[in-house]
Short mmCIF file of C-alpha atoms and ligand atoms in Angstrom, two decimals:
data_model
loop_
_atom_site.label_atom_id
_atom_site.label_comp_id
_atom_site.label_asym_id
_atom_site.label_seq_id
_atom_site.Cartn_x
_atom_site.Cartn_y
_atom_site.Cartn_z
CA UNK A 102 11.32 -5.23 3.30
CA UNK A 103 9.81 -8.52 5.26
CA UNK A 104 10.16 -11.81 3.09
CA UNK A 105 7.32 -13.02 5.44
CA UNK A 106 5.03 -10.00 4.51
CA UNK A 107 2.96 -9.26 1.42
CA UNK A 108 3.82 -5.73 -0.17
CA UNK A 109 2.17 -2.71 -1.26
CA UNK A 110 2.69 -1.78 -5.12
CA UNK A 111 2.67 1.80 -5.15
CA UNK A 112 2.46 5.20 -3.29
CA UNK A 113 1.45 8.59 -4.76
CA UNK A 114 1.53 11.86 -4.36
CA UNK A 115 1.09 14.78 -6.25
CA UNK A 116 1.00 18.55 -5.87
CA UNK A 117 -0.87 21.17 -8.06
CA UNK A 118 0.08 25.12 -7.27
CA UNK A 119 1.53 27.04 -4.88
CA UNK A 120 5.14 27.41 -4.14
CA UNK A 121 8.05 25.15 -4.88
CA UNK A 122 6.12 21.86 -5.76
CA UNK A 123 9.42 19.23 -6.53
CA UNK A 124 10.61 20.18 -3.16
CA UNK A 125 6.89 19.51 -1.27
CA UNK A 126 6.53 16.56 -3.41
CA UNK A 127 10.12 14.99 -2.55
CA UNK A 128 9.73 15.27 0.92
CA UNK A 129 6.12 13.86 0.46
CA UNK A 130 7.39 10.69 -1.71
CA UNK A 131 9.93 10.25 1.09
CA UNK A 132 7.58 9.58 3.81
CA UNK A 133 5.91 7.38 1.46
CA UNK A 134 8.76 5.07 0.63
CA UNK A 135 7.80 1.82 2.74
CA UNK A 136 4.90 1.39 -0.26
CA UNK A 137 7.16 0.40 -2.61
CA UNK A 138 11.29 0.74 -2.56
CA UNK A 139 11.93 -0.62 -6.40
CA UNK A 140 11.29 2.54 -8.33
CA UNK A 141 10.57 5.91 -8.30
CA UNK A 142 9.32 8.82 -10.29
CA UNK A 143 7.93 12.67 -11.21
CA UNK A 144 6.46 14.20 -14.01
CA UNK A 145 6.33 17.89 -13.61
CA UNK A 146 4.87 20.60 -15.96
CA UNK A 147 8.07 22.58 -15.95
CA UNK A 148 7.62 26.14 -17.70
CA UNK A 149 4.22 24.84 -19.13
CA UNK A 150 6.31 21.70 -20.83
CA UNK A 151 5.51 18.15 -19.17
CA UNK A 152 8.59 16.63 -18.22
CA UNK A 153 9.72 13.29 -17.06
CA UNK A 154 12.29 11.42 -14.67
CA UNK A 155 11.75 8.25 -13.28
CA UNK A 156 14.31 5.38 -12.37
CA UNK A 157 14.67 2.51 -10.37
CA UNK A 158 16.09 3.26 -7.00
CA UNK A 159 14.48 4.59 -3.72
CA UNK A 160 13.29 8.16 -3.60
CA UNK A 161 16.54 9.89 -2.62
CA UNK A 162 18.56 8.40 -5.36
CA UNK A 163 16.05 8.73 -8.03
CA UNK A 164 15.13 12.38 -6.80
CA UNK A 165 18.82 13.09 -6.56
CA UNK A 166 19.21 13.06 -10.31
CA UNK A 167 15.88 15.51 -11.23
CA UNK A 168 17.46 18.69 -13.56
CA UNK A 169 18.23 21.63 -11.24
CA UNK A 170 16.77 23.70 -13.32
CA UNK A 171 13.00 21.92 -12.84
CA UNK A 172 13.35 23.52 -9.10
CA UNK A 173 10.74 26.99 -8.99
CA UNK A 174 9.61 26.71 -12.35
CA UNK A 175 7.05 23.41 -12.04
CA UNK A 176 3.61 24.49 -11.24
CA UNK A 177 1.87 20.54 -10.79
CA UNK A 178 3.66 17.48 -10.58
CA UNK A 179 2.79 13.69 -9.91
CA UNK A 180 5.13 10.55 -8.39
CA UNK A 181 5.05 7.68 -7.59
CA UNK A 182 7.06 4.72 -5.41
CA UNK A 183 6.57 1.01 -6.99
CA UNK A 184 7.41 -2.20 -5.58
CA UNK A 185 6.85 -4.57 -9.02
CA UNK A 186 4.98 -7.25 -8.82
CA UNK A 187 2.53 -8.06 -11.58
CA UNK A 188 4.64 -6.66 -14.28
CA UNK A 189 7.55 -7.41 -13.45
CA UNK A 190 10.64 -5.20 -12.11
CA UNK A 191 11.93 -3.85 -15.55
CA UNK A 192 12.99 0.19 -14.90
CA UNK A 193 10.11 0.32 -17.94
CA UNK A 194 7.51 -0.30 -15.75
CA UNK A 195 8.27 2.84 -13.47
CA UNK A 196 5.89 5.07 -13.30
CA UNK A 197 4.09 8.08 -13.76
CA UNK A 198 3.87 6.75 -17.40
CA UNK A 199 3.83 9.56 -19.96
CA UNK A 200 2.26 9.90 -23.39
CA UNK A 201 1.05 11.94 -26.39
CA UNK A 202 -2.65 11.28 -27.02
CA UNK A 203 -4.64 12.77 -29.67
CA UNK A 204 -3.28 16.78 -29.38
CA UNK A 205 -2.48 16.15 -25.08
CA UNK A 206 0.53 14.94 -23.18
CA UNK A 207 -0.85 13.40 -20.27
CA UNK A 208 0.80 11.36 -17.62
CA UNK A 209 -0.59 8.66 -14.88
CA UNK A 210 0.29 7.33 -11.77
CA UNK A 211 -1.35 4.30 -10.18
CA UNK A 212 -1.53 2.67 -6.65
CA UNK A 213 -3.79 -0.87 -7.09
CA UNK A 214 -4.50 -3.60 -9.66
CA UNK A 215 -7.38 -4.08 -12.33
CA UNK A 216 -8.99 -7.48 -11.92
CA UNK A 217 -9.75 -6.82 -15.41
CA UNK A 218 -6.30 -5.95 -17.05
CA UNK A 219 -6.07 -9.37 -18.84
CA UNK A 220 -9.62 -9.24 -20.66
CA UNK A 221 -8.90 -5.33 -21.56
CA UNK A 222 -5.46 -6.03 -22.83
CA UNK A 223 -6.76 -8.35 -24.86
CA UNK A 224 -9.25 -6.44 -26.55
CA UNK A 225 -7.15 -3.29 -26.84
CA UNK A 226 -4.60 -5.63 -28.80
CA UNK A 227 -7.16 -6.62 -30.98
CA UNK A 228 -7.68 -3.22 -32.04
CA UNK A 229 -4.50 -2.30 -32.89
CA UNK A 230 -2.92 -1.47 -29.59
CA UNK A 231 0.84 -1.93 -29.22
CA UNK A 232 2.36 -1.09 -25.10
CA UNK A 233 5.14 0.23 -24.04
CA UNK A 234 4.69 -1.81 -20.77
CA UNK A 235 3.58 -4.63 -19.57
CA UNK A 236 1.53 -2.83 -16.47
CA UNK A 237 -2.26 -2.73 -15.60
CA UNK A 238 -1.82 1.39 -15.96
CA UNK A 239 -1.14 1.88 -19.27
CA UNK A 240 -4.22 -0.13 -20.30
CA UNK A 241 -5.92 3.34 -18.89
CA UNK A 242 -4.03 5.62 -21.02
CA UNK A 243 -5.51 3.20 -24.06
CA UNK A 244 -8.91 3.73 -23.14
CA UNK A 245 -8.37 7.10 -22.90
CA UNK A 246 -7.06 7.51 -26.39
CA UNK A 247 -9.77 5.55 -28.13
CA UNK A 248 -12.72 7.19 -25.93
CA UNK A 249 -11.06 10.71 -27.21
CA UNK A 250 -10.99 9.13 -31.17
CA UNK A 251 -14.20 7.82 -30.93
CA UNK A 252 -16.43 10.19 -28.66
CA UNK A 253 -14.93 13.00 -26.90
CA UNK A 254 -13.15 15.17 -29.70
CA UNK A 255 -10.58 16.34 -27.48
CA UNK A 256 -12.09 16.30 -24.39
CA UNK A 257 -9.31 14.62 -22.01
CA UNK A 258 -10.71 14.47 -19.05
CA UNK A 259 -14.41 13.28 -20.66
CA UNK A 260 -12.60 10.56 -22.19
CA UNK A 261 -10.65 9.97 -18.59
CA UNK A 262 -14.16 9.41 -17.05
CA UNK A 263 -15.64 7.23 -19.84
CA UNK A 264 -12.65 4.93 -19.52
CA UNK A 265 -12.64 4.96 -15.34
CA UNK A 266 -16.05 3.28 -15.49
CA UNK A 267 -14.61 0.61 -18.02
CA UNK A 268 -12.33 -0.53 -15.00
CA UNK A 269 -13.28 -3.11 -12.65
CA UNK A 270 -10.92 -3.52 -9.22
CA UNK A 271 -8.79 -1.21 -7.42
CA UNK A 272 -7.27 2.33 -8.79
CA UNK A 273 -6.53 5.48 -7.34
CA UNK A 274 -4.24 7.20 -9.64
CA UNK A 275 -3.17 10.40 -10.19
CA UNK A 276 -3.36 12.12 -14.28
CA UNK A 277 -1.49 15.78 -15.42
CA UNK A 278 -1.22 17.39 -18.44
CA UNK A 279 0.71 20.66 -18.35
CA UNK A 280 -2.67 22.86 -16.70
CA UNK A 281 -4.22 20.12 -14.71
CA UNK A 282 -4.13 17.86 -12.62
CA UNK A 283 -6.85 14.84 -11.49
CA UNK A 284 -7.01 12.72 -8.31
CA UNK A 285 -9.26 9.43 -9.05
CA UNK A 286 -10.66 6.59 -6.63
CA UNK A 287 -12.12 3.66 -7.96
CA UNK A 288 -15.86 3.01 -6.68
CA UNK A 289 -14.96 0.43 -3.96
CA UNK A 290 -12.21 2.76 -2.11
CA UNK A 291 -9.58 -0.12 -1.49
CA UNK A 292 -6.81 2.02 -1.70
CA UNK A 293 -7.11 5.25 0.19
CA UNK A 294 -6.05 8.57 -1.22
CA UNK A 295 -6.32 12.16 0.76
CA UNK A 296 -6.45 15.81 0.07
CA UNK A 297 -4.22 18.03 1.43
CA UNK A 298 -3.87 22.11 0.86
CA UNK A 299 -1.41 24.67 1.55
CA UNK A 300 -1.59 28.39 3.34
CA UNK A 301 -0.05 29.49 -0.41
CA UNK A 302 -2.54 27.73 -1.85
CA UNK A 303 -1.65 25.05 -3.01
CA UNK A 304 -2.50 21.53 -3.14
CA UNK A 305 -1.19 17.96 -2.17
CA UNK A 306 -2.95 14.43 -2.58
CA UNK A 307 -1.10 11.18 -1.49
CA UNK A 308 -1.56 7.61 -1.00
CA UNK A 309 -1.43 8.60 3.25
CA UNK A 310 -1.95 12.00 5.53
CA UNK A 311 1.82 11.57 6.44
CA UNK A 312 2.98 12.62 3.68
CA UNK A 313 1.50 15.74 4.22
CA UNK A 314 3.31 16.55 7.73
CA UNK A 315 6.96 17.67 6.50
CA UNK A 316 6.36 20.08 4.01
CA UNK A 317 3.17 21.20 5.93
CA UNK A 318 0.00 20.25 3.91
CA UNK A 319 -3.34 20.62 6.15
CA UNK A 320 -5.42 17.14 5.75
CA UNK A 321 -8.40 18.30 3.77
CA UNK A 322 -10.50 14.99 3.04
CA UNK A 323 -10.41 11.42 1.16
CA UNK A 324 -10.91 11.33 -2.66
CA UNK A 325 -14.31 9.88 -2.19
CA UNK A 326 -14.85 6.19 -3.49
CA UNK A 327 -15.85 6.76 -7.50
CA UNK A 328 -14.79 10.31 -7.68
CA UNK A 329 -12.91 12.89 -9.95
CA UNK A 330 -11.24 15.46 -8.81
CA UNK A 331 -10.11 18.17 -10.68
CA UNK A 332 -7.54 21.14 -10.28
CA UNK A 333 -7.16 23.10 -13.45
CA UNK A 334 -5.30 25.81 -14.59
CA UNK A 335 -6.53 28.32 -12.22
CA UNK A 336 -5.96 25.60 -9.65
CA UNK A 337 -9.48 25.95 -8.17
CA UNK A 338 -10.35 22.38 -7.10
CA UNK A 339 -13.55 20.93 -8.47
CA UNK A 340 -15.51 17.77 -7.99
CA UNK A 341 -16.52 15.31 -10.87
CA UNK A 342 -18.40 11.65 -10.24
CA UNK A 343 -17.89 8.58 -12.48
CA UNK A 344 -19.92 6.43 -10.70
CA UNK A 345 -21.73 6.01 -7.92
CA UNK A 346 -19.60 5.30 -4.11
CA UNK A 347 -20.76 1.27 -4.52
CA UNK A 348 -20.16 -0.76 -1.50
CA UNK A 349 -17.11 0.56 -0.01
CA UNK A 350 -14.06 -2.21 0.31
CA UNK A 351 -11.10 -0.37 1.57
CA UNK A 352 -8.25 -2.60 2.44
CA UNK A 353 -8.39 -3.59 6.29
CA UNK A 354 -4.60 -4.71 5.92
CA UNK A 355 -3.81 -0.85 5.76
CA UNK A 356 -4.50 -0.47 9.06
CA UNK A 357 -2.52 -4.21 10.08
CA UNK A 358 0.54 -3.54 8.49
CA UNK A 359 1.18 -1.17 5.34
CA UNK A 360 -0.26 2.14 6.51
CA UNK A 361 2.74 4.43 8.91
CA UNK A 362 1.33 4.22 12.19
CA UNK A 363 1.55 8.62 11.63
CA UNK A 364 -1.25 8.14 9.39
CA UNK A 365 -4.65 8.64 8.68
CA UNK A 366 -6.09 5.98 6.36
CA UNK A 367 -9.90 5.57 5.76
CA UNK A 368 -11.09 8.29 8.64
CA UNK A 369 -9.08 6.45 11.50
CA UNK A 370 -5.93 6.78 12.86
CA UNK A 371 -3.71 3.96 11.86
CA UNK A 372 -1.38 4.46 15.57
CA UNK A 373 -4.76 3.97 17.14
CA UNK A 374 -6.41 1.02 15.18
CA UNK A 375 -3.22 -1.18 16.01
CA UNK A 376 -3.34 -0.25 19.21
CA UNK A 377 -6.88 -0.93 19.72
CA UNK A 378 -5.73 -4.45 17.86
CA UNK A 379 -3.51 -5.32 20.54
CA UNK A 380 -6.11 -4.52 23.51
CA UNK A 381 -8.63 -6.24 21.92
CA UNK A 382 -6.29 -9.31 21.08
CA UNK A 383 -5.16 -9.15 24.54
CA UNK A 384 -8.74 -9.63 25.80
CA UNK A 385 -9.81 -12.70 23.19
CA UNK A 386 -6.11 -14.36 23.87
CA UNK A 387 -4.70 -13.56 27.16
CA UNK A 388 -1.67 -15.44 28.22
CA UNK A 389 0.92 -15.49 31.47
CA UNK A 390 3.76 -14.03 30.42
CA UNK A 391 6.62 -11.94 31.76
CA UNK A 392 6.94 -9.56 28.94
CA UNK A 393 5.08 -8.23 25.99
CA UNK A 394 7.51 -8.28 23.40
CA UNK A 395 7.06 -7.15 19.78
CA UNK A 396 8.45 -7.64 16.33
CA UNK A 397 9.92 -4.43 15.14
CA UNK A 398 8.67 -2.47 13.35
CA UNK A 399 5.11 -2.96 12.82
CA UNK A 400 4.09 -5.09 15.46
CA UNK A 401 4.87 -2.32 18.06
CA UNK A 402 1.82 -0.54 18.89
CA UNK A 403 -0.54 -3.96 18.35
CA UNK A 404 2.40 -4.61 21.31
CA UNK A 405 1.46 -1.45 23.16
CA UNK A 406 -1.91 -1.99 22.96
CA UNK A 407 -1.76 -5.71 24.30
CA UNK A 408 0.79 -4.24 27.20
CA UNK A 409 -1.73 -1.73 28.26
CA UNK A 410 -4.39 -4.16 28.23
CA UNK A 411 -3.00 -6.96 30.37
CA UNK A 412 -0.81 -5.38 32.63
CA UNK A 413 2.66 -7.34 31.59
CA UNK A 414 5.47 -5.13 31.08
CA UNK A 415 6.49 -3.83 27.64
CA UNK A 416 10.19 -4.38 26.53
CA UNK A 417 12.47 -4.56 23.18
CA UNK A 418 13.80 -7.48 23.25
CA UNK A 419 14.28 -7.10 19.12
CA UNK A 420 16.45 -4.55 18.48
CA UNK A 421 16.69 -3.43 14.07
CA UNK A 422 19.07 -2.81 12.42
CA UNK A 423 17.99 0.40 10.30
CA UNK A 424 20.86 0.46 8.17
CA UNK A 425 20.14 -2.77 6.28
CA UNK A 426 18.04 -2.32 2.63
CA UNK A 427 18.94 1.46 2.62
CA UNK A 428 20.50 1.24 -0.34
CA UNK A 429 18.63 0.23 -3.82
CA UNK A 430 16.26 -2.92 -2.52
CA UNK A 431 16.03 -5.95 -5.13
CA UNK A 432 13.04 -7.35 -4.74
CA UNK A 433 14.56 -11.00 -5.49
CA UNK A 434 13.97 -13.63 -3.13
CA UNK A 435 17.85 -14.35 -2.60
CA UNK A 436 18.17 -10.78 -1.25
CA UNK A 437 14.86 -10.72 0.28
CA UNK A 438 16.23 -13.76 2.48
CA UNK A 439 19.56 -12.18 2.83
CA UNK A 440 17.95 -8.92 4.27
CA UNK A 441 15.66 -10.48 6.46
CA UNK A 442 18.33 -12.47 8.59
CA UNK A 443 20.11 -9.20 8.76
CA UNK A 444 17.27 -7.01 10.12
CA UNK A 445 16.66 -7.50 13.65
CA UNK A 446 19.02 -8.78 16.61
CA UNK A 447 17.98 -10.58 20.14
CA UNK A 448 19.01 -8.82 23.35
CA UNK A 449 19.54 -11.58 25.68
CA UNK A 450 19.75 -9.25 28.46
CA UNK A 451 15.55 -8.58 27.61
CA UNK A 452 14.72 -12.34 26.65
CA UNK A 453 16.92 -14.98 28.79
CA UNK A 454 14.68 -16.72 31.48
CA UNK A 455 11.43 -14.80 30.47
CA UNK A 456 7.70 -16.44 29.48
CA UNK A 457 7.51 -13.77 26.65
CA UNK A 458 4.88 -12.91 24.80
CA UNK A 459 5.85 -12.14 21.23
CA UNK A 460 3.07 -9.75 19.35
CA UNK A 461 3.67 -10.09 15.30
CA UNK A 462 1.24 -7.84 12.89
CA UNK A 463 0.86 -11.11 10.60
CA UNK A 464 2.24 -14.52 9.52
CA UNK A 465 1.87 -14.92 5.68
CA UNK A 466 4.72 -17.52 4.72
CA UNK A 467 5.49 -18.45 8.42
CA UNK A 468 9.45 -18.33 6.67
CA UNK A 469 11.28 -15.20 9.15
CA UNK A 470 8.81 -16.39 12.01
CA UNK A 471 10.51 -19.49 12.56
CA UNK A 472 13.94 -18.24 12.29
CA UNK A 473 12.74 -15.34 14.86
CA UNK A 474 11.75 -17.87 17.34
CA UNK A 475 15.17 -19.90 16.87
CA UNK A 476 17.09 -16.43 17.81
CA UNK A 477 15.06 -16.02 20.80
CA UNK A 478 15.16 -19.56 22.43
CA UNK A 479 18.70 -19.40 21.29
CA UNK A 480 19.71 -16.26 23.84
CA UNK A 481 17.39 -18.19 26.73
CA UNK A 482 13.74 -17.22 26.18
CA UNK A 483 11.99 -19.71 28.75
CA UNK A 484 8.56 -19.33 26.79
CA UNK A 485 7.32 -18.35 23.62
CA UNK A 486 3.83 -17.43 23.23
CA UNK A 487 3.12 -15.51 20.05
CA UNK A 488 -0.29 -13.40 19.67
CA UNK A 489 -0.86 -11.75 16.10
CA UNK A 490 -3.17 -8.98 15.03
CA UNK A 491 -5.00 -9.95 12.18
CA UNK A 492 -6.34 -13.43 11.52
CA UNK A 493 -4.55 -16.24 9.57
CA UNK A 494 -3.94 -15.34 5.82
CA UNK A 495 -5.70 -17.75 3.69
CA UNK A 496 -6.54 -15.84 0.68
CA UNK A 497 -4.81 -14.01 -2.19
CA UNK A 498 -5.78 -10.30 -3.11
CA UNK A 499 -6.25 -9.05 -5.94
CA UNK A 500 -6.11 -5.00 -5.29
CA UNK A 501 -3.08 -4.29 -5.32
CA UNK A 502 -1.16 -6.50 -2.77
CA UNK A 503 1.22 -8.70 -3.70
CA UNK A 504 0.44 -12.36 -1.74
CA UNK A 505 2.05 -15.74 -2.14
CA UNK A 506 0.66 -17.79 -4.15
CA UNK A 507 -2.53 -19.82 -1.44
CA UNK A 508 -0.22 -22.57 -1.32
CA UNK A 509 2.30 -20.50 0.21
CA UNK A 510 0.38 -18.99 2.67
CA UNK A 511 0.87 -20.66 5.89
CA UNK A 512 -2.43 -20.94 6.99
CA UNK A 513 -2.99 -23.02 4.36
CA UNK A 514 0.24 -25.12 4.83
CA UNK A 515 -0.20 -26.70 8.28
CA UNK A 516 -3.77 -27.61 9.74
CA UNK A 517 -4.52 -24.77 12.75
CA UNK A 518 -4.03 -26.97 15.97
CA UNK A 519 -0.46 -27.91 14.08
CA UNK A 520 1.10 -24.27 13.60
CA UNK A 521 1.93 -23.81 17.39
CA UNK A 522 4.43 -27.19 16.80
CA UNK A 523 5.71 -26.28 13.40
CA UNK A 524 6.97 -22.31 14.75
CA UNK A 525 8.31 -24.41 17.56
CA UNK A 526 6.30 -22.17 19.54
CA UNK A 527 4.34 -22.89 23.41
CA UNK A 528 1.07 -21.29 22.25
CA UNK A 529 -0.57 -18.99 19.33
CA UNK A 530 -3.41 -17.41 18.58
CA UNK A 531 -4.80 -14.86 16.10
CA UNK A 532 -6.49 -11.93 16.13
CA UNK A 533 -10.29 -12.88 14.84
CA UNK A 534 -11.91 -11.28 12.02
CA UNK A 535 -14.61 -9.64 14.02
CA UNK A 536 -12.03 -8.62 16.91
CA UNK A 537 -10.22 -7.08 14.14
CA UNK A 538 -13.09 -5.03 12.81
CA UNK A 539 -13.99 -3.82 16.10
CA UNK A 540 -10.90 -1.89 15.96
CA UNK A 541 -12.15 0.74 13.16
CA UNK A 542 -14.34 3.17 14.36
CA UNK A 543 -14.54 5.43 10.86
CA UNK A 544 -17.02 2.91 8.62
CA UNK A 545 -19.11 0.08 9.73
CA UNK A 546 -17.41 -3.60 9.97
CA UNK A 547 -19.11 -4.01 5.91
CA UNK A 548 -17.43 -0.84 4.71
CA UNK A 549 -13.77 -3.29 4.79
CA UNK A 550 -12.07 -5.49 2.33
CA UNK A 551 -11.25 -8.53 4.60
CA UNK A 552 -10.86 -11.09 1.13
CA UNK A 553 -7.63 -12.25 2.27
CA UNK A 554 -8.58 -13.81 5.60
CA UNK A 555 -12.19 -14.54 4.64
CA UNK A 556 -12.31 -15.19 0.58
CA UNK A 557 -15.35 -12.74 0.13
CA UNK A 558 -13.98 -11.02 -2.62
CA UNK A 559 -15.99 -7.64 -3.30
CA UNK A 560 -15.42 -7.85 -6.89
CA UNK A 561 -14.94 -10.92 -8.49
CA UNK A 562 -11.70 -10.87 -10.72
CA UNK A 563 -11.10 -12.60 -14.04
CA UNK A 564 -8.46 -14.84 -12.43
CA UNK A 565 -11.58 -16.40 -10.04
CA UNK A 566 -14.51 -15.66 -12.63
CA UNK A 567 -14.35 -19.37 -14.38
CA UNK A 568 -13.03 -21.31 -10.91
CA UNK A 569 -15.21 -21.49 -8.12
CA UNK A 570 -14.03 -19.26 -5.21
CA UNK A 571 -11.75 -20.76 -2.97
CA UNK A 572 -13.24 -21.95 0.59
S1 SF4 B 846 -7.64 -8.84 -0.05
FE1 SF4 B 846 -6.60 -8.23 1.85
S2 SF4 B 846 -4.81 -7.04 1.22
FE2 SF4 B 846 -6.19 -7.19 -0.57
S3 SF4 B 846 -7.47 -5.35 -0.49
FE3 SF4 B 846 -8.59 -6.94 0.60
S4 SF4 B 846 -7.95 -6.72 2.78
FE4 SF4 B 846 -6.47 -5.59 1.50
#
């Protein structure tokens, strides 16, 4: 965990049928950890009964402590990793959340944020509502409830679509009740969500294709943007709409930072987009330099990429330390800091004497950066020229990443021509927008969310809806 980075909330996963389904789903989660490290959970249909355990703690630990005796007899199962943000980092708030509606016990689990949780909280509490939580996802399991009282007479998953188009921002989610289980995307796509199946038969969704590798999924297809779908208890998969695929939005920072590089997010491969990154960076910002040198971990194949590209020599001049933050990560900003400062270490041996050319994925606070480039002009770095793969942050989001506060950012901090100075570095440059786009080859440059670099939001959230957007 990277004080200077913004964080993902949540990864899923889920599995419906086939053959020992808490052991495919642990090793799923696992992969899955680096979107969020505060919390984890499963609900499982165990015997037919829905069941429940979820704690804060990273997968292992939480997984560590599941009942023996749910192993070979749970048939479906959802989980989820959170890293708390809007809601706060009470063990409450871990999810899937679980409930008795109207005659069904039906649980949820949610990557992405409403831009309309306020306004629906609101008027759910006006009706009557109490919460158990003080999350965006249980205002779905609400909607559900009333849609079922008012229209659907015990319909579940009628009620589940009548609520979905209620929603305005970014959801996929997973729902179970003991026979079935339900993948959703909202209509924009910002967070992606893939299909995954089984020689036995069974059945695996998750937040990323890597989760599918260990316990061998095959990568089916995406949950399409404003889709349903469906296994039920014969585990046959089926295909529901809720609304039409509007204009897609998914999250271009997937591909900068959050995404594994093993992944497939939005139809591209996430190794090659960031590699692509770094040619293409190389070719808008070239420098003289005697090394291309990058932060671990994820500015290492934008690194590659601008290696290849120019034709300076690729070396580690950063070595991590992989031991820090294994154990349970608090996500306050005291051991944020502390973490940070422990996480990577200069080789001198790599940096003394050298022009280097330092490749970082992004600069949101600009906080680690500067202590980065203090280590390395500390152990002899003769230049410092640092190239990064996305353009300057100036924007919050509000789908599911948690940003700084605009104040925070940076960009927004120090005037453009003044950043070089103030990182005490010899030159920098970004990544442009455009460049950046180039580098996805799935969906045309208009099929991204780019709202935190450019402020086009593609749905306007309550927080912005009275306040003109920001320039
Ligand atoms: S605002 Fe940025 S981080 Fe948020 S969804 Fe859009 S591209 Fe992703």
């Amino acid at each position: 965990m990277d004080l200077d980075k913004p964080h993902e909330e949540c990864g899923l996963c889920g599995v419906s049928g086939g053959e020992a389904a808490i052991e495919r789903i642990h090793m799923g989660l696992h992969t899955l950890q680096h979107r969020g490290q505060e919390a984890a959970g499963l609900m499982g249909s165990v015997d037919g009964e829905c069941r429940l355990h979820k704690d804060c703690g990273l997968v292992e630990q939480v997984f560590s402590r599941i009942p023996p005796s749910w192993h070979g007899r749970t048939s479906r199962a959802i989980s989820h990793v959170r890293y708390s943000t809007a809601g706060g980092s009470l063990s409450l708030n871990a999810q899937p959340i679980m409930v008795d509606m109207v005659g069904h016990r039906v649980g949820i689990a949610h990557n992405g944020t409403l831009c309309n949780a306020a306004s629906l909280r609101d008027e759910l509490q006006r009706e009557g509502a109490i919460f158990q939580t003080t999350t965006d996802t249980e205002l779905i399991l609400h909607l559900m409830a009333r849609s079922l009282m008012k229209h659907h007479n015990g319909l579940i998953w009628d009620a589940l679509e009548d609520s979905l188009k209620q929603l305005k921002g970014a959801f996929s989610l997973l729902l179970m009740t003991h026979d079935t289980m339900v993948a959703v995307r909202d209509p924009h796509g910002f967070r992606p969500l893939a299909i995954g199946d089984f020689d036995d038969g069974g059945y695996m969704v998750a937040s990323e294709t890597i989760a599918f590798n260990v316990p061998g999924a095959r990568y089916l297809r995406d949950v399409e943007p404003g889709e349903m779908v469906i296994w039920g208890p014969n585990n046959a998969m089926a295909s529901r709409r809720f609304a039409p695929c509007e204009k897609r939005a998914h999250c271009i920072f997937e591909h900068v930072y959050f995404a594994r590089p093993g992944s497939y997010v939005f139809g591209d491969s996430v190794y090659e987009v960031r590699k692509r990154m770094g040619r293409v960076l190389a070719q808008e910002s070239p420098v003289e330099a005697d090394v291309v040198m990058p932060i671990p971990d994820s500015g290492m194949y934008a690194a590659l990429g601008y290696a290849e590209e120019s034709g300076i020599p690729f070396d580690m001049g950063l070595s991590r330390n992989h031991y820090v933050g294994r154990t349970f990560i608090d996500p306050g900003l005291v051991s944020r800091r502390k973490l940070v400062t422990k996480k990577l270490q200069p080789i001198a041996e790599a940096i003394r004497g050298k022009r280097v050319c330092l490749i970082e994925d992004s600069i949101v606070r600009g906080s680690t950066c500067r202590a980065r480039v203090h280590t390395l002009r500390a152990v002899g770095a003769k230049e410092i020229h640092m190239r990064v793969s996305c353009p300057p942050h100036r924007h919050g989001c509000y789908f599911g990443i948690d940003f700084p506060e605009r104040e925070a950012l940076l960009a927004n901090k120090v005037a453009s021509d003044q950043l070089a100075r103030a990182l005490r570095l010899d030159s920098l440059a970004y990544l442009s927008r455009d460049g950046m786009l180039s580098c996805v080859k799935a969906f045309p440059p208009e099929a991204y969310c780019c709202a935190c670099f450019d402020g086009q939001y593609p749905v306007l959230p309550d927080q912005l809806a009275d306040s003109p957007l920001p320039e």
